[in-house]
GROMACS .gro file of C-alpha atoms in nm:
model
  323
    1UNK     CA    1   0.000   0.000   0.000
    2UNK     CA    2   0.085   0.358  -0.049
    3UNK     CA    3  -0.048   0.635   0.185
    4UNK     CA    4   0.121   1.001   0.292
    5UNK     CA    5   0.269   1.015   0.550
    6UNK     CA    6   0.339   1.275   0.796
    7UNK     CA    7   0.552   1.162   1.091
    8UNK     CA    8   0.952   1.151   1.036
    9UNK     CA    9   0.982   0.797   1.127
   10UNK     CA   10   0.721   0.649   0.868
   11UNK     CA   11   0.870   0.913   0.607
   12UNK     CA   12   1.184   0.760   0.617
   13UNK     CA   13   0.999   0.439   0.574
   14UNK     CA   14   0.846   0.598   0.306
   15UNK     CA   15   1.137   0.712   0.118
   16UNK     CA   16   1.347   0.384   0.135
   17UNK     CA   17   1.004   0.188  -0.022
   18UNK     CA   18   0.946   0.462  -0.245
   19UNK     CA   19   0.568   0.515  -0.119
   20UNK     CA   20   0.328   0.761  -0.214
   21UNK     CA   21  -0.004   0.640  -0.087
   22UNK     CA   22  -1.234   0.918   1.159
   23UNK     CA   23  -1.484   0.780   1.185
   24UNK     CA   24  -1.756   0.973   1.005
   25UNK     CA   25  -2.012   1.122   1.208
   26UNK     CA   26  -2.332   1.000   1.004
   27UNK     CA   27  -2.610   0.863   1.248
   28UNK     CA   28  -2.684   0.488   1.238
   29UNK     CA   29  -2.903   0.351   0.960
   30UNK     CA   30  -3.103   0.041   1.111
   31UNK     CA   31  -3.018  -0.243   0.921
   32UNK     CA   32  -3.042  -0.657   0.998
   33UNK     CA   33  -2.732  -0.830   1.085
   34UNK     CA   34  -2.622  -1.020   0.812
   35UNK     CA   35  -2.648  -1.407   0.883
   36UNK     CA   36  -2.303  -1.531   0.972
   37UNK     CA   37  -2.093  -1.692   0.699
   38UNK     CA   38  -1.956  -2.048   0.753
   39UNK     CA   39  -1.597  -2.038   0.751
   40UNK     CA   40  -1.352  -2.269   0.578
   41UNK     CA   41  -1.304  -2.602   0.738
   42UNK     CA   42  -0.936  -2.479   0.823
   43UNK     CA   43  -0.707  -2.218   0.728
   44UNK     CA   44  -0.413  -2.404   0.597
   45UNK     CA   45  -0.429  -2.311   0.228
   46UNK     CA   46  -0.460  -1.941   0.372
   47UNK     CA   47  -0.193  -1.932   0.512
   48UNK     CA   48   0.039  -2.103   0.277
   49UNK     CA   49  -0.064  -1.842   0.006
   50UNK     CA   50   0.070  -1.575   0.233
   51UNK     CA   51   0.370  -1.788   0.299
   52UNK     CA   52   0.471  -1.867  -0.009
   53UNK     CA   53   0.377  -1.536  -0.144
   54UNK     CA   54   0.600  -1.322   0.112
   55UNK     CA   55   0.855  -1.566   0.085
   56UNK     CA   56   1.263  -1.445   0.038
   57UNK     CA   57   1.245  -1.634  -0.327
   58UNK     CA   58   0.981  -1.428  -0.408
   59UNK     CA   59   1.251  -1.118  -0.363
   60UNK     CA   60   1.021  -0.879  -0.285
   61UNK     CA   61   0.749  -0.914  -0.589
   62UNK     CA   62   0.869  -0.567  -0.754
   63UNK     CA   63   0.733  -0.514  -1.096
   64UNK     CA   64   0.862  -0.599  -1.381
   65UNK     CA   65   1.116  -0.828  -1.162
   66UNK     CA   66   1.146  -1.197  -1.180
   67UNK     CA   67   1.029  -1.186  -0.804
   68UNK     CA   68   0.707  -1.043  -0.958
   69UNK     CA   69   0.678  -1.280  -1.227
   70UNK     CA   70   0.688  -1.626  -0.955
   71UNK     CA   71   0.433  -1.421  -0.763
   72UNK     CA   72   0.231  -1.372  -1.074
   73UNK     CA   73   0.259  -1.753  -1.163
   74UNK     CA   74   0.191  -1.874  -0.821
   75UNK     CA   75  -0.149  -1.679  -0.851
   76UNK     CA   76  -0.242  -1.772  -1.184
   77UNK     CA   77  -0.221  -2.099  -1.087
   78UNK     CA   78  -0.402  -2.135  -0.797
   79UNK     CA   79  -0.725  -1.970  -0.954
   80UNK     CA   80  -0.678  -2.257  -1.184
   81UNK     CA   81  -0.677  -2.521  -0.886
   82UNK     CA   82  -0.969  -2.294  -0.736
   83UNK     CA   83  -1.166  -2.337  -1.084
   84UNK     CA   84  -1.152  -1.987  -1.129
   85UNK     CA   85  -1.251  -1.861  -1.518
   86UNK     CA   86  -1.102  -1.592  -1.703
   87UNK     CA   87  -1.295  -1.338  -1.857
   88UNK     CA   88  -1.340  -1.316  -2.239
   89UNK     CA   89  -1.011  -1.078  -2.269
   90UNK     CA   90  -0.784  -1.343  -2.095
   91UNK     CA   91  -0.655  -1.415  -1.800
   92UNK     CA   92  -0.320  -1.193  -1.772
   93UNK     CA   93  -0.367  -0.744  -1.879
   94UNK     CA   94  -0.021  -0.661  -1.938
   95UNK     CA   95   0.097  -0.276  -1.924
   96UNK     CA   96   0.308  -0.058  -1.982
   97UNK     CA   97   0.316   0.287  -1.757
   98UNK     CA   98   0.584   0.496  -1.618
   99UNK     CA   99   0.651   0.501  -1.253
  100UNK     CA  100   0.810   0.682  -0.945
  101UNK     CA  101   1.165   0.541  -0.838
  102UNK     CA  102   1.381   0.699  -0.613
  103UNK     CA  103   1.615   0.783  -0.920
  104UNK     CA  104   1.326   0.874  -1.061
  105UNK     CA  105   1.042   0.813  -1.317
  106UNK     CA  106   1.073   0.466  -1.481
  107UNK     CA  107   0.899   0.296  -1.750
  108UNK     CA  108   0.745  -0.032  -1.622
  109UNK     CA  109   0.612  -0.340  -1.781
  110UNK     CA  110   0.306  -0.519  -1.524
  111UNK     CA  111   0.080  -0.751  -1.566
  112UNK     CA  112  -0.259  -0.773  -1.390
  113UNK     CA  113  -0.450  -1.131  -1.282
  114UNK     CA  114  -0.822  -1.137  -1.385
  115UNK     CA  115  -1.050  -1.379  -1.267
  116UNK     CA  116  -1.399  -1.411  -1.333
  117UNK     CA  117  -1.706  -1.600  -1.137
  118UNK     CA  118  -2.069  -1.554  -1.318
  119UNK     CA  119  -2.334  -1.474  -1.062
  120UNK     CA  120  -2.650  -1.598  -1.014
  121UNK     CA  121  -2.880  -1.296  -0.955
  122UNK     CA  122  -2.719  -1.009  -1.126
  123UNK     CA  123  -2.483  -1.169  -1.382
  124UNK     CA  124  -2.506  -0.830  -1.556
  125UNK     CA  125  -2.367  -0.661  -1.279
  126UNK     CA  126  -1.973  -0.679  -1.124
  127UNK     CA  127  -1.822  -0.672  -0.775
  128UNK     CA  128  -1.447  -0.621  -0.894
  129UNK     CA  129  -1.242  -0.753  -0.605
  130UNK     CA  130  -0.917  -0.623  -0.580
  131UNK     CA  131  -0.578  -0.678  -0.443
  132UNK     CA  132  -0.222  -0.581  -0.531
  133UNK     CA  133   0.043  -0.832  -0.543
  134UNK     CA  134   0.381  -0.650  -0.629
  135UNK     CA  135   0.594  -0.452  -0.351
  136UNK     CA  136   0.864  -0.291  -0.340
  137UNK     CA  137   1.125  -0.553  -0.408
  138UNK     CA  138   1.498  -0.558  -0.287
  139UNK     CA  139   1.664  -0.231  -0.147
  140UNK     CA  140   1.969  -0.227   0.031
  141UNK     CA  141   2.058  -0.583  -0.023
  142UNK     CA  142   1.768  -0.675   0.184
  143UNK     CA  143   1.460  -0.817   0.078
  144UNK     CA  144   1.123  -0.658   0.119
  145UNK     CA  145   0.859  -0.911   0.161
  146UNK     CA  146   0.559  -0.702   0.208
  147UNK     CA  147   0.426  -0.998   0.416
  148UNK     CA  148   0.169  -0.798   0.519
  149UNK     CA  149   0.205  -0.543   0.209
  150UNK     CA  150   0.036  -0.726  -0.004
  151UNK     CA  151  -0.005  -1.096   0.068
  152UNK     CA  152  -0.235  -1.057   0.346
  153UNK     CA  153  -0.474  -0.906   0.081
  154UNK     CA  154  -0.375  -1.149  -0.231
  155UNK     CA  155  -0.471  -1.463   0.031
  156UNK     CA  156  -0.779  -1.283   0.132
  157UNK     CA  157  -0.891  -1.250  -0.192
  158UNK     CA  158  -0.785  -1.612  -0.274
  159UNK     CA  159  -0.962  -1.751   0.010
  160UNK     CA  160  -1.301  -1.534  -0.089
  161UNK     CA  161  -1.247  -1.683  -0.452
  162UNK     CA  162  -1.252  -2.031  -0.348
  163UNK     CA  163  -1.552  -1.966  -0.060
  164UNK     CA  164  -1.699  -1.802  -0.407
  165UNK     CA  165  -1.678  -2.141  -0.607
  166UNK     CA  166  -1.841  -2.340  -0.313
  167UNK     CA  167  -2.189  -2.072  -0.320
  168UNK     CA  168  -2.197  -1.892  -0.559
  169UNK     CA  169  -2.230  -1.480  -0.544
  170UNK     CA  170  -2.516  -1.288  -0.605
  171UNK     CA  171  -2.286  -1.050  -0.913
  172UNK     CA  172  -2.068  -1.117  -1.108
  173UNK     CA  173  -1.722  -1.141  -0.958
  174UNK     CA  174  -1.401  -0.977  -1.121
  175UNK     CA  175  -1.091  -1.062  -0.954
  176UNK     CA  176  -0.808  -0.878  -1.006
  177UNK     CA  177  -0.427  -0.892  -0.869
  178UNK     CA  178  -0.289  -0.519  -0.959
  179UNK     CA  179   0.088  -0.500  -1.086
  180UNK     CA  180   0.217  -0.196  -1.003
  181UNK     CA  181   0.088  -0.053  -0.697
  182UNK     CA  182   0.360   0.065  -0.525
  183UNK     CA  183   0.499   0.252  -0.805
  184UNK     CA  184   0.197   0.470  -0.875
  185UNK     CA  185  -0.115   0.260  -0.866
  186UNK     CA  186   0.002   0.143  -1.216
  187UNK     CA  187  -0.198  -0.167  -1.303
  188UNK     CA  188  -0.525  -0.012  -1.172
  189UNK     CA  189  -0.542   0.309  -1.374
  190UNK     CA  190  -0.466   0.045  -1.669
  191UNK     CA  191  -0.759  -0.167  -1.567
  192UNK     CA  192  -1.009   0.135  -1.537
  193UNK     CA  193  -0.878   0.255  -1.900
  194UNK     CA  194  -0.942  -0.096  -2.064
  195UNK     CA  195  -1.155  -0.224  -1.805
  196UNK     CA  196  -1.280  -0.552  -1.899
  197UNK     CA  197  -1.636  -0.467  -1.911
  198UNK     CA  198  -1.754  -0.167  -1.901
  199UNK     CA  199  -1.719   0.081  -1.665
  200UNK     CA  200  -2.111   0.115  -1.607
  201UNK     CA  201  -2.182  -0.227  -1.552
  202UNK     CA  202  -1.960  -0.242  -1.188
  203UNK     CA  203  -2.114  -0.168  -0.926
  204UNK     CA  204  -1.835  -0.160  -0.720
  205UNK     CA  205  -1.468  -0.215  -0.642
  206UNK     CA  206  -1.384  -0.372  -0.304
  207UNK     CA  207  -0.994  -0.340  -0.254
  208UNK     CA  208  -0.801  -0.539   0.000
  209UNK     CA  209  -0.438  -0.378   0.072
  210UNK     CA  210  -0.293  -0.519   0.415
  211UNK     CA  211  -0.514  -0.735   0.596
  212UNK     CA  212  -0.327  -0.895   0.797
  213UNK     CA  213  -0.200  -0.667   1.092
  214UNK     CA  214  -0.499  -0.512   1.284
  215UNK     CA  215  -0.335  -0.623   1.621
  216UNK     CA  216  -0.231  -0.222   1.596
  217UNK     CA  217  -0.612  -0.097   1.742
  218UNK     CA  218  -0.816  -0.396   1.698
  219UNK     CA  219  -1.014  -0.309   1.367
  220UNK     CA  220  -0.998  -0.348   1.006
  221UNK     CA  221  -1.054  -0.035   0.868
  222UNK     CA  222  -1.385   0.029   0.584
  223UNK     CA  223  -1.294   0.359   0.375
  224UNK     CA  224  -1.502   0.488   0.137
  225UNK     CA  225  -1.868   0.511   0.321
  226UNK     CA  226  -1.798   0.909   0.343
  227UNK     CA  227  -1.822   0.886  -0.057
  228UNK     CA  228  -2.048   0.633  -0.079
  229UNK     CA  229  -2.315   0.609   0.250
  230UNK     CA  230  -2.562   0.396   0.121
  231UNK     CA  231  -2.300   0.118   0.162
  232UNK     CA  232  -2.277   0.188   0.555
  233UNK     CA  233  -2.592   0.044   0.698
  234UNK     CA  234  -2.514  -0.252   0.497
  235UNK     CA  235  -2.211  -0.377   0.683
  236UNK     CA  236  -2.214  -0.157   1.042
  237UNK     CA  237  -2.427  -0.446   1.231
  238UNK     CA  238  -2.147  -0.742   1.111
  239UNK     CA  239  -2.033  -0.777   1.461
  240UNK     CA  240  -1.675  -0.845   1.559
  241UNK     CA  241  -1.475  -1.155   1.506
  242UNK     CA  242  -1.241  -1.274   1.753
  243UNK     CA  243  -0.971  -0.958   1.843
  244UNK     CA  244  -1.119  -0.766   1.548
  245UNK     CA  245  -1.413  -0.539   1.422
  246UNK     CA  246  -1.486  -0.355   1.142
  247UNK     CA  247  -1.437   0.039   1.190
  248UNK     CA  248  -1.525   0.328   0.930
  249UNK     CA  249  -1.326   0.614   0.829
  250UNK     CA  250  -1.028   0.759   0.726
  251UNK     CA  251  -1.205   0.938   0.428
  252UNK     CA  252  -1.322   1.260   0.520
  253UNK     CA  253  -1.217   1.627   0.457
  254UNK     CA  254  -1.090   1.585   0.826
  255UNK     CA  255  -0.860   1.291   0.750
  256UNK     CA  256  -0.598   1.436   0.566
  257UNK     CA  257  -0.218   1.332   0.495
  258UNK     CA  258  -0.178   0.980   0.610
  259UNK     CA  259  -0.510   0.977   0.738
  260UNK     CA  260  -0.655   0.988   0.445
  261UNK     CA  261  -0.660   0.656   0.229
  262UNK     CA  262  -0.953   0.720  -0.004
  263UNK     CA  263  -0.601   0.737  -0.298
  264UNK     CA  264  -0.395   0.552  -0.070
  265UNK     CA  265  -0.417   0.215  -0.247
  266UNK     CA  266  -0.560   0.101  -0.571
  267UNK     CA  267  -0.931   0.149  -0.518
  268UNK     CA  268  -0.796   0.551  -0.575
  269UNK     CA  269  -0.823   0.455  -0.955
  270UNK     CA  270  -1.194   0.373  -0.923
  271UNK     CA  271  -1.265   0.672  -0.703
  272UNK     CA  272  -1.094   0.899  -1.013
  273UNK     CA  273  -1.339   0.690  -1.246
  274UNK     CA  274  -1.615   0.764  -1.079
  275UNK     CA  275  -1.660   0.379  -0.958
  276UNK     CA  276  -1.817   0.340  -0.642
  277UNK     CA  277  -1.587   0.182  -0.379
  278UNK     CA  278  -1.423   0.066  -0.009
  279UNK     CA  279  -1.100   0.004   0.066
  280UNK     CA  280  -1.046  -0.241   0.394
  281UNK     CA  281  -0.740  -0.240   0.559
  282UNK     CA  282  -0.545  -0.242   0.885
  283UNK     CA  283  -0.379   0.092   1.070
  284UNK     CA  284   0.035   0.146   1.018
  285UNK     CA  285   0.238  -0.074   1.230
  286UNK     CA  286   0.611  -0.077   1.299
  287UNK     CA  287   0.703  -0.303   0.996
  288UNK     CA  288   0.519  -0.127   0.743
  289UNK     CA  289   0.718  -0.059   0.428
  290UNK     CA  290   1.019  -0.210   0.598
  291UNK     CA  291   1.178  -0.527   0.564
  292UNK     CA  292   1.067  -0.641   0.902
  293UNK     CA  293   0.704  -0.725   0.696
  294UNK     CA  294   0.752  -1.091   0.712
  295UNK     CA  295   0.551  -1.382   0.800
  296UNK     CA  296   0.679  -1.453   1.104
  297UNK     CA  297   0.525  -1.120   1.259
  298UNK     CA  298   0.148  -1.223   1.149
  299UNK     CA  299  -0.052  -1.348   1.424
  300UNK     CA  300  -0.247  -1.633   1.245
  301UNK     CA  301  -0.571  -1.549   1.486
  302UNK     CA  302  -0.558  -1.210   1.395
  303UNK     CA  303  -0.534  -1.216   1.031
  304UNK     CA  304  -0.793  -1.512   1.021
  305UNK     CA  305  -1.044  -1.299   1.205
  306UNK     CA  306  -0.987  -1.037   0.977
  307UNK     CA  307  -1.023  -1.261   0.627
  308UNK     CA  308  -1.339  -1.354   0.819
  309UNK     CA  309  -1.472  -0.979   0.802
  310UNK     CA  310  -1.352  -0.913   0.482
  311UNK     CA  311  -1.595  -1.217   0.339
  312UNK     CA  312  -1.863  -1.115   0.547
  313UNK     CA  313  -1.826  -0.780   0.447
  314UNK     CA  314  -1.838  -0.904   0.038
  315UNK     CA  315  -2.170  -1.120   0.099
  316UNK     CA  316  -2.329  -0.860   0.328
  317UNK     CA  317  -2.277  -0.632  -0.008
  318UNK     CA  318  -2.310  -0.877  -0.284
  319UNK     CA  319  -2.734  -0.959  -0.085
  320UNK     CA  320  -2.796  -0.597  -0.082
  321UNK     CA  321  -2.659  -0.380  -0.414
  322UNK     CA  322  -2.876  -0.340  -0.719
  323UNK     CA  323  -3.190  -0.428  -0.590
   0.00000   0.00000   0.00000
């Protein structure tokens, strides 16, 4: 993820990774608690997709990099063992789009993942899920694994595809793993340029962008329900799971610099597109954009509760939109 930041320690942070990236005070709508959603039967394949994926051979996933490229394989290929269709343009959007460096602007060649379940209700109608899977790649001799920056969001979005296969959505389901993300929010202004469909037909974007660490305050962050209130209501009565509950903000004209995220991640290329949106995601911690974001630091419980929210969150949304 990249958000602004203001404070001299996560500058510095935000330097070395080259980064660029409130609770609103609208009354309560009533609303029904969405029915709880049945989780998976275990959480190994979870977790082994943020293993693998924050892994040292994966040297940091930058793009263009052949880090990036075993990320990119390992995800192609297990939204083939999901059962996970392409859409009509193909499976793989390649790129090209210059980006920020810290020597400067660079020309980059991505690639973004598309995946593509039809839905039962609404078939005319998308949810594009979203998730970047590049970082920021090796710096200093050290590796960047962005354990938590991105994979956290890549496996939730995995683990929501293959829920997805098992009962089917409501819309239409476009998956996407951005390229480029760190370096400017490359692969999603590509995908909102030659989106796949067209732009009219989605009804939203629903971006995951570090999942994984919400040990910080104890929530997983919603932003975008300042833009967009009608989708409040619709998920404030999910109650909490485990160490973790849902919390909205950072996305008013009160949250500014780094407490603003509505263009801190890629669901800023919607919002510029006039695509209705939310971002989830977890507060700054310690190892953000440093190369302390490794596995090791997750707390399984933690980021489990949160993948739990984030599904609840899609269904609660998927039962509700275009009625």
């Amino acid at each position: 993820m990249i958000r602004f930041v203001r404070s001299a320690a996560l500058a510095s942070v935000a330097v070395l990774a080259l980064s660029a990236c409130g609770t609103t005070s609208e009354p309560p709508a009533e609303a029904e608690a969405p029915a709880a959603a049945t989780p998976s039967a275990d959480y190994a394949q979870l977790m082994d997709d943020l293993r693998i994926l924050s892994a040292d051979d994966m040297e940091g996933r930058d793009t263009g990099a052949p880090g990036g490229e075993r990320a990119r394989n390992y995800i192609v290929s297990r939204l083939e063992a999901i059962g996970v269709g392409a859409p009509p343009v193909g499976r793989l959007q390649p790129f090209e789009a210059q980006g920020r460096t810290r020597e400067g602007p660079k020309t980059f060649r991505g690639t973004n993942i598309l995946g593509l379940i039809e839905g039962t209700r609404v078939p005319d109608r998308y949810i594009v899920i979203t998730a970047h899977y590049d970082h920021v790649g090796v710096n200093g001799g050290q590796v960047f694994n962005g354990a938590d920056d991105n994979a956290s969001g890549v496996a939730t979005m995995l683990e929501i595809a293959e829920r997805l296969m098992a009962a089917k959505p409501e819309h239409s389901v476009i998956f996407v793993g951005f390229d480029g993300e760190e370096r400017g929010l490359l692969g999603a202004k590509h995908f909102v340029q030659a989106p796949p469909v067209p732009l009219s037909s989605i009804t939203m974007n629903l971006n995951f962008d570090m999942i994984a660490r919400a040990e910080t305050d104890g929530k997983l962050w919603v932003t975008g329900t300042y833009q967009h209130p009608t989708f409040r209501p619709i998920l404030e009565n999910i109650p909490a799971n485990g160490a973790v509950a849902l919390a909205f903000g950072k996305d008013t004209p009160q949250d500014t610099g780094a407490d603003n995220w509505v263009e801190a991640s890629d669901q800023g290329a919607f919002f510029a597109a006039n695509v209705p949106f939310l971002y989830l995601g977890v507060n700054y911690h310690p190892d953000y954009h440093r190369a302390t974001d490794d596995f090791e630091r997750i707390t399984p419980s933690v980021f489990q509760s949160a993948v739990e929210l984030s599904y609840q969150s899609f269904r609660a949304l998927d039962q509700a939109l275009d009625r």
